[in-house]
Coordinates of C-alpha atoms in Angstrom, one line a residue:
M48 CA -11.8 -46.3 -68.6
F49 CA -11.9 -42.9 -70.0
R50 CA -14.8 -41.8 -68.2
K51 CA -13.3 -43.0 -64.8
K52 CA -10.0 -41.0 -65.8
S53 CA -12.2 -38.0 -66.6
K54 CA -14.0 -38.2 -63.4
A55 CA -10.5 -38.5 -61.6
L56 CA -9.0 -35.7 -63.2
A57 CA -12.0 -33.5 -62.7
A58 CA -12.0 -34.5 -58.9
M59 CA -8.1 -33.5 -58.8
S60 CA -8.9 -30.3 -60.5
L61 CA -11.6 -29.4 -57.8
I62 CA -9.3 -30.1 -55.0
L63 CA -6.4 -28.2 -56.3
S64 CA -8.8 -25.1 -57.1
A65 CA -9.9 -25.3 -53.4
L66 CA -6.2 -25.3 -52.0
I67 CA -5.4 -22.4 -54.2
M68 CA -8.4 -20.5 -53.1
V69 CA -7.5 -21.1 -49.3
S70 CA -3.8 -20.3 -49.7
G71 CA -4.9 -17.1 -51.8
C72 CA -7.0 -16.1 -49.0
G73 CA -4.4 -16.4 -46.6
A74 CA -1.9 -14.6 -48.6
S75 CA -3.9 -11.8 -49.6
K76 CA -4.9 -10.9 -46.0
P77 CA -2.4 -11.5 -43.3
A78 CA -3.8 -12.5 -39.7
E79 CA -4.3 -9.1 -38.0
K80 CA -2.0 -8.6 -34.7
E81 CA -3.2 -7.0 -31.7
P82 CA -2.1 -3.3 -31.6
A83 CA 1.3 -2.9 -29.8
A84 CA 0.8 -1.1 -26.5
A85 CA 2.8 2.1 -27.8
D86 CA 0.5 2.0 -30.9
S87 CA -3.0 2.3 -29.0
K88 CA -4.5 5.6 -28.1
E89 CA -6.7 4.1 -25.5
P90 CA -5.9 5.2 -21.8
I91 CA -3.8 3.2 -19.5
K92 CA -6.1 2.4 -16.6
I93 CA -5.0 2.2 -13.3
G94 CA -7.4 1.2 -10.4
F95 CA -7.6 2.8 -7.2
L96 CA -8.4 0.3 -4.3
G97 CA -9.3 2.0 -0.9
A98 CA -11.6 3.6 1.4
K99 CA -13.0 7.0 0.5
T100 CA -15.7 6.5 3.5
G101 CA -15.5 4.8 7.0
D102 CA -13.4 4.4 9.5
V103 CA -10.0 4.1 7.7
A104 CA -11.0 6.5 4.9
M105 CA -8.2 8.9 5.9
Y106 CA -5.6 6.4 4.5
G107 CA -7.5 6.1 1.1
L108 CA -8.1 9.8 0.8
N109 CA -4.7 10.7 1.4
T110 CA -3.3 7.8 -1.1
L111 CA -5.7 9.2 -3.6
K112 CA -4.5 12.7 -3.5
G113 CA -0.9 11.3 -4.2
L114 CA -2.3 9.2 -7.0
N115 CA -4.0 12.3 -8.7
M116 CA -0.7 14.2 -8.5
A117 CA 1.1 11.5 -10.1
V118 CA -1.4 11.2 -12.8
E119 CA -1.0 14.8 -13.7
E120 CA 2.6 14.4 -13.8
I121 CA 2.6 11.4 -16.0
N122 CA -0.1 12.9 -18.4
K123 CA 2.0 16.0 -19.0
E124 CA 4.2 14.0 -21.4
G125 CA 2.1 10.7 -21.6
L126 CA 3.1 7.3 -21.2
L127 CA 3.9 5.2 -24.3
G128 CA 2.2 7.9 -26.3
R129 CA -1.0 7.3 -24.1
Q130 CA -2.7 9.0 -21.2
V131 CA -3.2 7.4 -17.8
K132 CA -6.7 7.2 -16.4
L133 CA -7.4 6.6 -12.8
V134 CA -10.3 4.5 -12.1
E135 CA -11.6 5.3 -8.5
E136 CA -13.8 3.0 -6.1
D137 CA -14.7 3.2 -2.5
N138 CA -14.3 -0.1 -0.6
A139 CA -15.3 1.6 2.8
G140 CA -12.5 -0.6 4.5
Q141 CA -14.5 -3.6 4.1
K142 CA -13.3 -6.8 2.7
D143 CA -16.5 -8.0 1.1
Q144 CA -16.9 -4.6 -0.9
A145 CA -13.2 -4.7 -1.8
I146 CA -13.6 -8.0 -3.2
N147 CA -16.4 -6.9 -5.5
I148 CA -14.3 -4.0 -6.6
T149 CA -11.2 -5.8 -7.5
N150 CA -13.1 -8.1 -9.7
K151 CA -14.7 -5.2 -11.5
L152 CA -11.5 -3.0 -11.8
I153 CA -9.9 -6.2 -13.4
S154 CA -12.8 -7.8 -15.4
Q155 CA -14.8 -4.8 -16.4
D156 CA -12.6 -1.7 -16.4
K157 CA -9.5 -3.6 -17.6
V158 CA -7.0 -2.0 -15.5
V159 CA -3.6 -3.1 -15.9
A160 CA -2.6 -2.3 -12.3
M161 CA -4.1 -1.2 -9.0
I162 CA -2.7 1.0 -6.2
G163 CA -4.0 -0.2 -2.8
D164 CA -5.4 -1.2 -0.6
P165 CA -3.7 1.0 2.2
T166 CA -4.6 -1.7 4.8
T167 CA -2.9 -5.1 5.2
G168 CA -6.1 -7.3 5.6
I169 CA -7.7 -6.1 2.4
T170 CA -4.5 -6.0 0.4
R171 CA -4.2 -9.9 1.3
V172 CA -7.5 -10.5 -0.1
A173 CA -7.3 -8.3 -3.3
G174 CA -3.9 -9.6 -3.8
Q175 CA -5.2 -13.2 -4.1
I176 CA -7.5 -11.9 -7.0
A177 CA -5.1 -9.9 -8.8
N178 CA -2.5 -12.3 -8.7
S179 CA -4.7 -15.0 -10.0
K180 CA -5.9 -12.9 -12.7
K181 CA -2.4 -11.6 -13.6
T182 CA -2.9 -7.9 -12.8
V183 CA -0.4 -6.1 -10.9
I184 CA -1.3 -4.7 -7.3
M185 CA 0.8 -2.4 -5.4
S186 CA -0.2 -1.2 -1.8
A187 CA 0.9 2.0 -0.7
G188 CA 0.2 1.4 2.9
A189 CA 0.1 -2.5 3.8
T190 CA 3.0 -3.3 6.3
G191 CA 2.0 -6.4 7.7
T192 CA 3.4 -9.8 6.9
D193 CA 2.1 -12.3 4.3
V194 CA 1.5 -10.0 1.3
V195 CA 4.0 -10.2 -1.3
E196 CA 4.2 -14.1 -0.6
I197 CA 0.8 -14.2 -2.4
G198 CA 2.6 -14.1 -5.8
P199 CA 4.8 -12.3 -8.5
Y200 CA 2.0 -9.8 -9.3
V201 CA 1.8 -8.3 -5.8
F202 CA 4.0 -5.5 -4.5
R203 CA 4.2 -2.5 -1.9
D204 CA 6.4 0.4 -1.4
T205 CA 6.0 0.7 2.4
L206 CA 8.3 0.5 5.5
L207 CA 7.8 -2.9 6.7
D208 CA 6.7 -3.6 10.4
T209 CA 9.2 -6.3 10.9
I210 CA 11.9 -3.5 10.1
A211 CA 10.1 -0.5 11.7
A212 CA 8.5 -2.1 14.9
P213 CA 11.7 -3.5 16.4
A214 CA 13.6 -0.1 15.7
T215 CA 10.9 1.8 17.6
M216 CA 11.1 -0.6 20.4
K217 CA 14.6 -0.4 20.7
Y218 CA 14.3 3.4 21.1
V219 CA 11.4 3.2 23.5
I220 CA 13.2 0.5 25.9
Q221 CA 16.8 1.4 25.4
E222 CA 16.8 5.0 25.1
K223 CA 13.8 6.1 26.8
G224 CA 13.8 3.4 29.6
W225 CA 10.2 2.6 29.2
K226 CA 10.6 -1.3 29.9
N227 CA 7.1 -2.1 31.5
V228 CA 4.7 -2.4 28.6
A229 CA 0.9 -2.7 28.2
L230 CA 0.1 -4.2 25.1
I231 CA -3.0 -3.8 23.3
T232 CA -4.5 -5.7 20.3
S233 CA -7.5 -5.2 18.1
K234 CA -8.6 -8.8 17.6
N235 CA -10.8 -8.2 14.4
N236 CA -8.1 -6.4 12.6
D237 CA -5.5 -8.3 10.8
Y238 CA -3.0 -5.6 10.9
S239 CA -3.1 -5.1 14.6
V240 CA -2.8 -9.1 15.1
S241 CA 0.1 -9.2 12.9
L242 CA 1.8 -6.1 14.2
S243 CA 1.2 -7.1 18.0
K244 CA 3.1 -10.4 17.3
I245 CA 6.1 -8.5 15.8
F246 CA 5.9 -5.8 18.9
S247 CA 5.8 -8.8 21.3
S248 CA 8.9 -10.3 20.0
A249 CA 10.8 -6.8 19.9
I250 CA 9.8 -5.9 23.3
T251 CA 11.4 -9.0 24.9
D252 CA 14.5 -8.9 22.3
N253 CA 15.1 -5.1 23.8
G254 CA 14.7 -6.3 27.3
G255 CA 11.3 -5.0 28.1
N256 CA 8.3 -6.8 30.0
I257 CA 4.9 -7.0 29.0
V258 CA 3.2 -6.4 32.2
I259 CA -0.5 -6.9 30.7
E260 CA -2.0 -7.6 27.4
E261 CA -5.5 -6.5 26.5
F262 CA -7.6 -6.8 23.5
I263 CA -10.2 -4.6 21.9
Q264 CA -12.2 -4.7 18.5
D265 CA -12.4 -2.2 15.9
K266 CA -15.6 0.1 16.3
D267 CA -15.5 -0.4 20.0
T268 CA -16.1 2.8 21.7
D269 CA -16.0 1.8 25.6
F270 CA -12.5 0.6 26.9
S271 CA -13.2 1.4 30.7
G272 CA -12.6 -2.3 31.4
Q273 CA -9.3 -2.6 29.6
I274 CA -8.0 0.6 31.0
T275 CA -8.9 -0.2 34.5
K276 CA -6.8 -3.3 34.2
I277 CA -4.1 -1.4 32.7
K278 CA -3.9 1.2 35.4
A279 CA -3.5 -1.4 37.9
A280 CA -0.5 -3.0 36.1
N281 CA 1.1 0.4 36.0
P282 CA 3.0 0.3 32.7
D283 CA 5.7 2.9 31.8
V284 CA 4.2 2.9 28.1
I285 CA 1.0 1.8 26.2
V286 CA 1.8 -0.1 22.9
F287 CA -1.3 -0.2 20.7
S288 CA -1.1 -1.8 17.4
G289 CA -4.3 -0.8 15.9
Y290 CA -5.6 2.2 14.1
Y291 CA -6.0 6.0 15.1
T292 CA -9.9 6.0 16.1
E293 CA -9.4 3.3 18.6
G294 CA -6.1 4.8 19.7
A295 CA -7.4 8.0 20.3
L296 CA -10.4 6.9 22.4
I297 CA -8.2 4.5 24.4
M298 CA -5.9 7.4 25.4
K299 CA -8.8 9.6 26.4
K300 CA -10.0 7.0 28.6
A301 CA -6.4 6.4 30.0
R302 CA -6.2 10.1 30.9
E303 CA -9.5 10.2 32.4
V304 CA -8.5 7.6 35.1
G305 CA -5.0 9.2 35.5
I306 CA -2.7 7.0 33.6
K307 CA 0.4 9.2 32.7
A308 CA 2.0 6.8 30.1
I309 CA 2.1 7.7 26.5
M310 CA 0.9 5.7 23.6
V311 CA 3.5 4.1 20.9
G312 CA 2.2 2.2 17.8
G313 CA 2.8 1.7 14.2
D314 CA 1.8 3.9 11.2
G315 CA -1.8 2.9 11.8
L316 CA -2.1 5.7 14.1
Q317 CA -1.1 8.2 11.5
G318 CA -4.3 10.0 10.6
E319 CA -5.5 13.6 11.5
D320 CA -8.3 12.0 13.1
L321 CA -5.9 11.0 16.0
M322 CA -5.8 14.5 17.1
K323 CA -9.2 15.4 16.0
I324 CA -10.5 12.9 18.4
G325 CA -8.0 12.5 20.9
G326 CA -7.1 16.0 21.6
E327 CA -4.5 16.6 24.4
A328 CA -4.9 12.9 25.5
V329 CA -2.8 12.0 22.5
E330 CA 0.0 14.6 22.9
G331 CA 3.4 12.8 23.1
S332 CA 2.1 9.8 21.4
I333 CA 4.8 8.1 19.2
S334 CA 4.5 6.3 15.9
Y335 CA 6.7 5.2 12.9
A336 CA 6.6 6.0 9.4
G337 CA 8.5 5.6 6.1
F338 CA 8.1 9.4 5.3
S339 CA 8.2 12.7 6.9
P340 CA 7.9 16.2 5.4
E341 CA 10.5 17.3 7.6
Q342 CA 14.2 17.3 6.7
P343 CA 13.4 16.4 3.0
T344 CA 15.7 15.5 0.2
P345 CA 15.4 17.8 -2.8
N346 CA 13.0 15.5 -4.7
T347 CA 10.8 15.3 -1.5
E348 CA 10.8 19.0 -1.2
K349 CA 9.7 19.4 -4.8
F350 CA 6.8 17.0 -4.2
I351 CA 5.8 18.6 -1.0
N352 CA 5.6 22.1 -2.5
A353 CA 3.7 21.0 -5.2
Y354 CA 1.2 19.1 -2.9
K355 CA 0.8 22.0 -0.7
A356 CA 0.0 24.2 -3.9
K357 CA -2.6 21.6 -5.0
Y358 CA -4.2 21.1 -1.8
N359 CA -4.6 24.4 0.0
N360 CA -1.1 24.3 1.9
E361 CA -2.1 20.9 3.3
E362 CA 1.2 18.9 4.2
P363 CA 1.5 15.3 2.6
D364 CA 1.6 12.4 4.8
L365 CA 3.2 8.7 4.3
F366 CA 0.0 7.5 2.4
S367 CA 0.0 10.5 -0.1
A368 CA 3.8 10.3 -0.7
Q369 CA 3.8 6.4 -1.0
G370 CA 0.5 6.5 -3.1
Y371 CA 2.5 8.9 -5.5
D372 CA 5.6 6.8 -5.4
A373 CA 3.5 3.5 -6.3
L374 CA 2.0 4.9 -9.4
M375 CA 5.4 6.6 -10.5
L376 CA 7.2 3.3 -9.9
I377 CA 4.4 1.5 -12.1
A378 CA 4.6 4.1 -14.9
K379 CA 8.4 3.8 -15.0
A380 CA 8.2 0.0 -15.3
I381 CA 5.8 0.5 -18.1
K382 CA 7.9 2.8 -19.8
D383 CA 11.3 0.6 -19.5
A384 CA 9.2 -2.5 -20.6
N385 CA 7.8 -0.5 -23.4
S386 CA 4.4 -2.4 -22.5
A387 CA 1.4 -1.9 -20.5
D388 CA 0.9 -5.6 -20.3
P389 CA 1.3 -6.6 -16.7
E390 CA 2.9 -10.1 -17.6
K391 CA 5.6 -8.0 -19.1
F392 CA 6.1 -4.8 -16.9
K393 CA 5.8 -6.9 -13.6
D394 CA 9.3 -8.3 -14.2
T395 CA 10.6 -4.6 -14.8
L396 CA 8.9 -3.4 -11.7
A397 CA 10.5 -6.4 -9.6
K398 CA 14.1 -5.2 -10.7
T399 CA 13.5 -1.7 -9.2
N400 CA 16.8 -0.7 -7.6
N401 CA 17.6 2.5 -5.8
Y402 CA 14.5 4.2 -7.0
D403 CA 14.6 7.8 -5.8
G404 CA 11.1 8.3 -4.5
V405 CA 9.3 11.0 -2.6
S406 CA 9.0 8.8 0.4
G407 CA 12.7 7.5 0.3
S408 CA 15.0 5.3 -1.6
I409 CA 13.3 2.2 -2.9
T410 CA 14.7 -1.2 -3.8
F411 CA 12.9 -4.5 -4.2
Q412 CA 14.6 -7.4 -3.1
E413 CA 14.3 -10.8 -4.9
N414 CA 11.2 -11.5 -3.1
R415 CA 9.6 -8.1 -3.9
E416 CA 9.7 -6.8 -0.6
P417 CA 10.9 -3.2 -0.4
I418 CA 14.0 -1.9 1.6
K419 CA 13.5 1.6 2.9
S420 CA 15.6 3.5 5.7
P421 CA 15.4 5.3 7.8
V422 CA 12.8 4.7 10.2
Y423 CA 11.0 7.9 11.0
L424 CA 9.9 8.2 14.6
L425 CA 7.0 10.8 14.7
E426 CA 5.5 12.5 18.0
V427 CA 2.3 14.2 18.3
K428 CA 3.3 17.8 19.4
G429 CA 1.1 20.6 19.4
G430 CA -1.7 18.7 17.7
K431 CA 0.6 17.4 14.7
F432 CA 3.0 14.9 13.7
A433 CA 6.6 16.1 14.2
L434 CA 9.7 14.4 13.5
L435 CA 10.9 13.0 16.8
K436 CA 14.1 10.8 15.4
K437 CA 15.5 9.2 12.3
V438 CA 16.5 5.6 13.1
P439 CA 18.9 4.1 10.6
V440 CA 18.0 0.6 9.3
E441 CA 20.8 -2.0 8.9
I442 CA 19.5 -4.4 6.1
K443 CA 20.9 -7.8 6.8

């Protein structure tokens, strides 16, 4: 009996000693927490998603110029006691490359947000990845449909085609009286396909007629067949929903066969190469934008002067302005949320209201779509984009 009791007491003693050791270890060294965002000295990484080479490089390069200006400005004072670092990549305007780059920026570079892509098609692809991996993405150029619907981490700070295209067609048809329209769509360009649908409805709604509809593909260079048919239809205006390279070549061929009608399109036409390639053929062409350096607000004027000083007297365009605004919006959200965690600052970003951006006042609706007004109609005049008209937008 004594031996049994002794063995039992010994066993209990061992168990108690083990418990004391375990609890003692836990008490002597509390579990370490991850450092708070404000305590970390590592840079806050922002990824650039866009083309620096290829057919749409003009969009990406100008967006990048605006981003670099924003980084410099933010880093003067820092963000949550840290610096912002821009991680640059070049997707060359190709979806397959954009997929690889998006995954790399998130998984390897550990960016907390991405600015880009300036195009709608690539933004849709990258947005799916970013949203699934809980990383904020904001496009400074995508204006087509089915973008923010992807999910709560997807944003844009652009003037929407659904607002701008109808406003443009109202001006073209009702004010200019150009009712007979030739509509051209690039079939392998998501932006163009989407925009043509919006233009088509807007033309009909404003009392216009689509007298002929033609189709091309991005990277085509010979538009003789389409232009011959368009000449026979004798339109008052040519509405092209694609990008500046094809737009310039279309108008060169149009002028060669004696077509007098001008070209009207979206902000995809806005690149200096429109004039470099098209020359006299694109004079008078009209496109819409959410930014113009003419008639600036004080905040915009300050940005324009700084931009010209940095980039050899070059004037900013909508991509550089919207790129700048995109990063400044994200930085403000990080600061206001006191966190560089996308799961936290995305909610603060979504509450943006009347932000005084250099590209205009920006408010995100409940669905995170931006409200921007007015629509700036720009005309090619003397080889440059010039402000033609400001069209106020009534937000319903």
